[in-house]
Amino acid sequence: VPAMIARELVLRKNVILKRSWLNFIVVCIALAISATYEFIEWGVSLSTGEGGDSFLGTQGYIWDTQSDMLYATFGAIIALITLTKLHDKQLKAQIG
C-alpha cells in the first residue's frame, strides 16, 4: 500500500523525474516507511523495559527487524509489477 500511495504522490506532484527512476524512488520510500516503523518499535521497546519483547513479538527471532524491512521491499516491488498498469489507467481516467 505505501508503494502505490508514494507512486501516486510522486506522479501527481509532477516531479521532474525520468520514468525509469520512478520505481526505484517508490521502493526507497516504502523502505523508508518500513525503517521508520522499526525505529518506532525499537523506541517503544526501550521505553517499556522488559515489556519490550512482548510488544515486539519477536519470540527470540533476532532478524525480525531486517526481515520485516525485506518483506516491505518485496511487497513494494511486487505491487509495482502487478499494479502499475491498472494505476496508470485509473490516473489517466481521473485526469481526463
Tab-separated table of C-alpha atoms in Angstrom:
chain	number	residue	atom	x	y	z
A	1	VAL	CA	0.000	0.000	0.000
A	2	PRO	CA	2.686	2.579	0.826
A	3	ALA	CA	4.336	1.941	-2.545
A	4	MET	CA	1.213	2.783	-4.528
A	5	ILE	CA	0.472	5.842	-2.381
A	6	ALA	CA	4.041	7.058	-2.854
A	7	ARG	CA	3.808	6.403	-6.603
A	8	GLU	CA	0.630	8.422	-6.900
A	9	LEU	CA	2.024	11.300	-4.851
A	10	VAL	CA	5.195	11.439	-6.942
A	11	LEU	CA	3.203	11.337	-10.183
A	12	ARG	CA	0.651	13.938	-9.043
A	13	LYS	CA	3.301	16.379	-7.860
A	14	ASN	CA	4.697	16.357	-11.409
A	15	VAL	CA	8.191	15.882	-10.099
A	16	ILE	CA	10.699	16.144	-12.911
A	17	LEU	CA	11.746	12.541	-12.813
A	18	LYS	CA	12.636	10.129	-15.543
A	19	ARG	CA	10.121	7.320	-15.667
A	20	SER	CA	12.949	4.811	-15.232
A	21	TRP	CA	13.722	6.261	-11.773
A	22	LEU	CA	10.107	6.271	-10.602
A	23	ASN	CA	10.011	2.651	-9.430
A	24	PHE	CA	13.363	2.975	-7.649
A	25	ILE	CA	12.219	6.093	-5.782
A	26	VAL	CA	8.906	4.452	-4.834
A	27	VAL	CA	10.645	1.350	-3.445
A	28	CYS	CA	13.027	3.603	-1.487
A	29	ILE	CA	10.075	5.494	0.017
A	30	ALA	CA	8.360	2.244	1.015
A	31	LEU	CA	11.596	1.006	2.603
A	32	ALA	CA	11.980	4.318	4.462
A	33	ILE	CA	8.460	3.981	5.852
A	34	SER	CA	9.245	0.444	6.998
A	35	ALA	CA	12.507	1.533	8.628
A	36	THR	CA	10.707	4.384	10.411
A	37	TYR	CA	8.182	1.923	11.809
A	38	GLU	CA	11.018	-0.312	13.019
A	39	PHE	CA	12.613	2.687	14.767
A	40	ILE	CA	9.294	3.363	16.489
A	41	GLU	CA	9.119	-0.289	17.607
A	42	TRP	CA	12.658	-0.041	18.914
A	43	GLY	CA	11.897	3.159	20.820
A	44	VAL	CA	8.805	1.647	22.417
A	45	SER	CA	10.769	-1.451	23.313
A	46	LEU	CA	13.465	0.606	25.019
A	47	SER	CA	10.972	2.770	26.890
A	48	THR	CA	8.900	-0.160	28.184
A	49	GLY	CA	11.838	-2.089	29.605
A	50	GLU	CA	11.180	-5.797	29.993
A	51	GLY	CA	7.813	-5.478	28.267
A	52	GLY	CA	9.642	-4.712	25.039
A	53	ASP	CA	9.972	-8.311	23.959
A	54	SER	CA	6.273	-8.965	24.416
A	55	PHE	CA	5.440	-5.783	22.496
A	56	LEU	CA	7.697	-6.686	19.608
A	57	GLY	CA	6.544	-10.287	19.472
A	58	THR	CA	9.919	-11.349	18.154
A	59	GLN	CA	9.783	-14.663	20.042
A	60	GLY	CA	13.555	-14.829	20.035
A	61	TYR	CA	13.986	-14.190	16.305
A	62	ILE	CA	16.954	-11.814	16.150
A	63	TRP	CA	16.446	-10.898	12.473
A	64	ASP	CA	12.850	-9.729	12.907
A	65	THR	CA	13.555	-6.098	12.027
A	66	GLN	CA	15.613	-6.934	8.967
A	67	SER	CA	13.132	-9.496	7.673
A	68	ASP	CA	10.242	-7.036	8.143
A	69	MET	CA	12.069	-4.461	6.035
A	70	LEU	CA	12.957	-7.089	3.425
A	71	TYR	CA	9.298	-8.132	3.172
A	72	ALA	CA	8.282	-4.476	2.819
A	73	THR	CA	10.760	-4.114	-0.047
A	74	PHE	CA	9.491	-7.269	-1.764
A	75	GLY	CA	5.905	-6.119	-1.264
A	76	ALA	CA	6.647	-2.749	-2.856
A	77	ILE	CA	8.336	-4.377	-5.852
A	78	ILE	CA	5.504	-6.874	-6.333
A	79	ALA	CA	2.887	-4.100	-6.020
A	80	LEU	CA	4.673	-2.058	-8.683
A	81	ILE	CA	4.983	-5.025	-11.023
A	82	THR	CA	1.361	-6.115	-10.679
A	83	LEU	CA	-0.494	-2.813	-10.218
A	84	THR	CA	1.349	-0.217	-12.335
A	85	LYS	CA	-0.785	-0.664	-15.474
A	86	LEU	CA	-4.037	-0.502	-13.510
A	87	HIS	CA	-2.825	2.518	-11.553
A	88	ASP	CA	-1.794	4.358	-14.733
A	89	LYS	CA	-5.175	3.575	-16.274
A	90	GLN	CA	-7.034	4.940	-13.220
A	91	LEU	CA	-4.909	8.079	-13.124
A	92	LYS	CA	-5.488	8.691	-16.824
A	93	ALA	CA	-9.269	8.308	-16.342
A	94	GLN	CA	-9.236	10.805	-13.458
A	95	ILE	CA	-7.154	13.413	-15.267
A	96	GLY	CA	-9.185	13.288	-18.386
